[in-house]
């Protein structure tokens, strides 16, 4: 990380048309914010797979794709609070996309699981997302894609282990 802040890069000051020296970490911060804004705008404008399912619900469906989970575990995985996830689960359950099943390890507790309809909807979401990424990256080489995946994963790992990330 000291290499990232110690080095500098020349970029243009758009208002003055002159080069300005800035750090790679400042440039990365600007690029990440730009990427997040673009992805959020795309997410908001994307056609819905189900009229009552918001983009914010997708992560709940993904969280239970492989196995039923407790609401608290879904919240932790999605970096959300349990009350928000509980409301999302109630909504998705009312739509028939999720259902609750007894926790085999604690009969008093319940787990959240996908219904067949929820699994089908999630499959369609994943298929659309993968098609969109394939289209976006059509002119990228396999090695560029692999390098980008590695950098994104490394960046996410760094963020997730940073103490400021912890609730």
mmCIF file of C-alpha atoms in Angstrom:
data_model
loop_
_atom_site.group_PDB
_atom_site.id
_atom_site.type_symbol
_atom_site.label_atom_id
_atom_site.label_comp_id
_atom_site.label_asym_id
_atom_site.label_seq_id
_atom_site.Cartn_x
_atom_site.Cartn_y
_atom_site.Cartn_z
ATOM 1 C CA UNK A 1 0.000 0.000 0.000
ATOM 2 C CA UNK A 2 2.921 2.406 0.591
ATOM 3 C CA UNK A 3 4.007 1.823 -3.021
ATOM 4 C CA UNK A 4 0.551 2.894 -4.160
ATOM 5 C CA UNK A 5 0.628 6.178 -2.242
ATOM 6 C CA UNK A 6 4.305 6.944 -2.742
ATOM 7 C CA UNK A 7 4.223 6.719 -6.525
ATOM 8 C CA UNK A 8 2.609 9.470 -8.526
ATOM 9 C CA UNK A 9 0.973 9.769 -11.899
ATOM 10 C CA UNK A 10 0.392 12.743 -14.155
ATOM 11 C CA UNK A 11 -3.212 13.427 -15.104
ATOM 12 C CA UNK A 12 -4.787 16.411 -16.777
ATOM 13 C CA UNK A 13 -6.618 19.073 -14.775
ATOM 14 C CA UNK A 14 -9.647 19.392 -17.051
ATOM 15 C CA UNK A 15 -10.482 22.891 -15.865
ATOM 16 C CA UNK A 16 -6.985 24.269 -16.588
ATOM 17 C CA UNK A 17 -5.677 21.861 -19.229
ATOM 18 C CA UNK A 18 -2.413 21.321 -17.363
ATOM 19 C CA UNK A 19 -0.884 18.138 -15.986
ATOM 20 C CA UNK A 20 -1.384 17.552 -12.273
ATOM 21 C CA UNK A 21 0.533 15.010 -10.240
ATOM 22 C CA UNK A 22 -1.702 12.668 -8.281
ATOM 23 C CA UNK A 23 -1.204 9.371 -6.527
ATOM 24 C CA UNK A 24 -2.290 6.047 -7.985
ATOM 25 C CA UNK A 25 -4.496 5.539 -4.910
ATOM 26 C CA UNK A 26 -6.331 8.804 -5.692
ATOM 27 C CA UNK A 27 -6.806 7.717 -9.304
ATOM 28 C CA UNK A 28 -8.022 4.286 -8.207
ATOM 29 C CA UNK A 29 -10.467 5.871 -5.770
ATOM 30 C CA UNK A 30 -11.895 8.011 -8.572
ATOM 31 C CA UNK A 31 -12.100 5.042 -10.944
ATOM 32 C CA UNK A 32 -13.794 2.796 -8.369
ATOM 33 C CA UNK A 33 -16.361 5.489 -7.561
ATOM 34 C CA UNK A 34 -17.014 5.956 -11.293
ATOM 35 C CA UNK A 35 -17.442 2.195 -11.720
ATOM 36 C CA UNK A 36 -19.830 1.978 -8.764
ATOM 37 C CA UNK A 37 -21.932 4.849 -10.136
ATOM 38 C CA UNK A 38 -22.107 3.249 -13.565
ATOM 39 C CA UNK A 39 -23.056 -0.149 -12.140
ATOM 40 C CA UNK A 40 -25.694 1.406 -9.877
ATOM 41 C CA UNK A 41 -27.198 3.334 -12.803
ATOM 42 C CA UNK A 42 -27.241 0.159 -14.880
ATOM 43 C CA UNK A 43 -28.808 -1.778 -11.999
ATOM 44 C CA UNK A 44 -31.592 0.793 -11.611
ATOM 45 C CA UNK A 45 -32.382 0.878 -15.345
ATOM 46 C CA UNK A 46 -32.142 -2.860 -15.959
ATOM 47 C CA UNK A 47 -35.409 -4.559 -16.855
ATOM 48 C CA UNK A 48 -36.887 -6.514 -13.980
ATOM 49 C CA UNK A 49 -37.187 -10.268 -14.156
ATOM 50 C CA UNK A 50 -40.174 -10.047 -11.789
ATOM 51 C CA UNK A 51 -42.289 -6.896 -11.367
ATOM 52 C CA UNK A 52 -42.160 -6.982 -7.551
ATOM 53 C CA UNK A 53 -38.503 -7.954 -7.152
ATOM 54 C CA UNK A 54 -36.081 -5.061 -6.733
ATOM 55 C CA UNK A 55 -32.388 -5.293 -7.533
ATOM 56 C CA UNK A 56 -31.714 -5.076 -3.782
ATOM 57 C CA UNK A 57 -33.506 -8.418 -3.337
ATOM 58 C CA UNK A 58 -31.157 -10.306 -5.652
ATOM 59 C CA UNK A 59 -28.434 -10.753 -3.043
ATOM 60 C CA UNK A 60 -30.910 -12.456 -0.691
ATOM 61 C CA UNK A 61 -31.806 -14.968 -3.393
ATOM 62 C CA UNK A 62 -28.124 -15.575 -4.150
ATOM 63 C CA UNK A 63 -27.358 -16.058 -0.443
ATOM 64 C CA UNK A 64 -29.672 -19.089 -0.243
ATOM 65 C CA UNK A 65 -28.920 -20.521 -3.678
ATOM 66 C CA UNK A 66 -26.718 -23.349 -2.427
ATOM 67 C CA UNK A 67 -28.305 -24.053 0.941
ATOM 68 C CA UNK A 68 -30.986 -22.694 3.262
ATOM 69 C CA UNK A 69 -29.674 -20.076 5.705
ATOM 70 C CA UNK A 70 -30.709 -18.156 8.785
ATOM 71 C CA UNK A 71 -31.676 -14.510 8.324
ATOM 72 C CA UNK A 72 -28.702 -13.417 10.452
ATOM 73 C CA UNK A 73 -26.291 -15.377 8.269
ATOM 74 C CA UNK A 74 -27.796 -13.836 5.122
ATOM 75 C CA UNK A 75 -27.425 -10.377 6.661
ATOM 76 C CA UNK A 76 -23.800 -11.009 7.559
ATOM 77 C CA UNK A 77 -22.995 -12.339 4.092
ATOM 78 C CA UNK A 78 -24.728 -9.385 2.418
ATOM 79 C CA UNK A 79 -23.163 -6.814 4.760
ATOM 80 C CA UNK A 80 -26.623 -5.733 5.836
ATOM 81 C CA UNK A 81 -28.553 -5.633 9.084
ATOM 82 C CA UNK A 82 -30.871 -8.448 10.082
ATOM 83 C CA UNK A 83 -33.986 -6.243 10.175
ATOM 84 C CA UNK A 84 -33.514 -5.226 6.533
ATOM 85 C CA UNK A 85 -32.925 -8.816 5.450
ATOM 86 C CA UNK A 86 -35.918 -9.959 7.490
ATOM 87 C CA UNK A 87 -38.165 -7.500 5.600
ATOM 88 C CA UNK A 88 -36.678 -8.633 2.276
ATOM 89 C CA UNK A 89 -37.223 -12.289 3.186
ATOM 90 C CA UNK A 90 -40.842 -11.582 4.172
ATOM 91 C CA UNK A 91 -41.444 -9.835 0.858
ATOM 92 C CA UNK A 92 -39.823 -12.579 -1.219
ATOM 93 C CA UNK A 93 -41.724 -15.208 0.784
ATOM 94 C CA UNK A 94 -45.014 -13.445 0.063
ATOM 95 C CA UNK A 95 -44.135 -13.647 -3.645
ATOM 96 C CA UNK A 96 -43.543 -17.393 -3.403
ATOM 97 C CA UNK A 97 -39.812 -17.093 -4.161
ATOM 98 C CA UNK A 98 -38.630 -18.131 -0.690
ATOM 99 C CA UNK A 99 -40.040 -20.303 2.043
ATOM 100 C CA UNK A 100 -39.034 -21.137 5.578
ATOM 101 C CA UNK A 101 -37.936 -24.579 6.667
ATOM 102 C CA UNK A 102 -37.075 -25.928 10.121
ATOM 103 C CA UNK A 103 -33.420 -25.758 11.084
ATOM 104 C CA UNK A 104 -32.353 -29.409 11.430
ATOM 105 C CA UNK A 105 -29.828 -28.431 14.120
ATOM 106 C CA UNK A 106 -32.263 -26.317 16.155
ATOM 107 C CA UNK A 107 -35.936 -27.181 15.817
ATOM 108 C CA UNK A 108 -36.947 -23.815 17.280
ATOM 109 C CA UNK A 109 -35.200 -21.875 14.494
ATOM 110 C CA UNK A 110 -36.077 -21.522 10.838
ATOM 111 C CA UNK A 111 -33.978 -21.365 7.722
ATOM 112 C CA UNK A 112 -34.793 -19.470 4.543
ATOM 113 C CA UNK A 113 -34.781 -21.509 1.323
ATOM 114 C CA UNK A 114 -35.501 -20.927 -2.356
ATOM 115 C CA UNK A 115 -38.727 -22.278 -3.786
ATOM 116 C CA UNK A 116 -38.700 -23.784 -7.271
ATOM 117 C CA UNK A 117 -40.058 -20.467 -8.574
ATOM 118 C CA UNK A 118 -37.321 -18.587 -6.714
ATOM 119 C CA UNK A 119 -34.643 -20.873 -8.149
ATOM 120 C CA UNK A 120 -35.998 -20.348 -11.665
ATOM 121 C CA UNK A 121 -36.030 -16.575 -11.184
ATOM 122 C CA UNK A 122 -32.480 -16.626 -9.832
ATOM 123 C CA UNK A 123 -31.342 -18.740 -12.793
ATOM 124 C CA UNK A 124 -32.817 -16.130 -15.150
ATOM 125 C CA UNK A 125 -31.133 -13.285 -13.252
ATOM 126 C CA UNK A 126 -27.762 -15.028 -13.407
ATOM 127 C CA UNK A 127 -28.215 -15.840 -17.094
ATOM 128 C CA UNK A 128 -29.018 -12.197 -17.919
ATOM 129 C CA UNK A 129 -26.093 -10.916 -15.846
ATOM 130 C CA UNK A 130 -23.647 -13.327 -17.464
ATOM 131 C CA UNK A 131 -24.915 -12.429 -20.955
ATOM 132 C CA UNK A 132 -24.472 -8.730 -20.172
ATOM 133 C CA UNK A 133 -20.914 -9.261 -18.939
ATOM 134 C CA UNK A 134 -20.100 -11.424 -21.965
ATOM 135 C CA UNK A 135 -21.313 -8.616 -24.221
ATOM 136 C CA UNK A 136 -19.364 -5.955 -22.297
ATOM 137 C CA UNK A 137 -16.162 -7.978 -22.398
ATOM 138 C CA UNK A 138 -16.519 -9.254 -25.950
ATOM 139 C CA UNK A 139 -13.388 -7.430 -27.121
ATOM 140 C CA UNK A 140 -11.304 -8.284 -24.033
ATOM 141 C CA UNK A 141 -8.731 -11.053 -24.195
ATOM 142 C CA UNK A 142 -9.080 -14.006 -21.838
ATOM 143 C CA UNK A 143 -5.878 -12.923 -20.108
ATOM 144 C CA UNK A 144 -7.241 -9.373 -19.585
ATOM 145 C CA UNK A 145 -10.437 -10.804 -18.080
ATOM 146 C CA UNK A 146 -8.468 -13.155 -15.826
ATOM 147 C CA UNK A 147 -6.207 -10.296 -14.688
ATOM 148 C CA UNK A 148 -9.212 -8.064 -13.975
ATOM 149 C CA UNK A 149 -10.900 -10.839 -11.961
ATOM 150 C CA UNK A 150 -7.720 -11.238 -9.943
ATOM 151 C CA UNK A 151 -7.460 -7.511 -9.245
ATOM 152 C CA UNK A 152 -11.145 -7.166 -8.321
ATOM 153 C CA UNK A 153 -10.947 -10.178 -5.980
ATOM 154 C CA UNK A 154 -7.742 -8.871 -4.401
ATOM 155 C CA UNK A 155 -9.300 -5.435 -3.906
ATOM 156 C CA UNK A 156 -12.466 -6.922 -2.362
ATOM 157 C CA UNK A 157 -10.360 -9.077 -0.050
ATOM 158 C CA UNK A 158 -8.420 -5.992 1.073
ATOM 159 C CA UNK A 159 -11.647 -4.079 1.756
ATOM 160 C CA UNK A 160 -13.215 -6.987 3.627
ATOM 161 C CA UNK A 161 -10.235 -7.348 5.969
ATOM 162 C CA UNK A 162 -9.939 -3.607 6.655
ATOM 163 C CA UNK A 163 -11.161 -2.758 10.165
ATOM 164 C CA UNK A 164 -13.145 0.218 8.853
ATOM 165 C CA UNK A 165 -15.260 -2.308 6.950
ATOM 166 C CA UNK A 166 -16.405 -3.995 10.167
ATOM 167 C CA UNK A 167 -19.735 -2.950 11.726
#
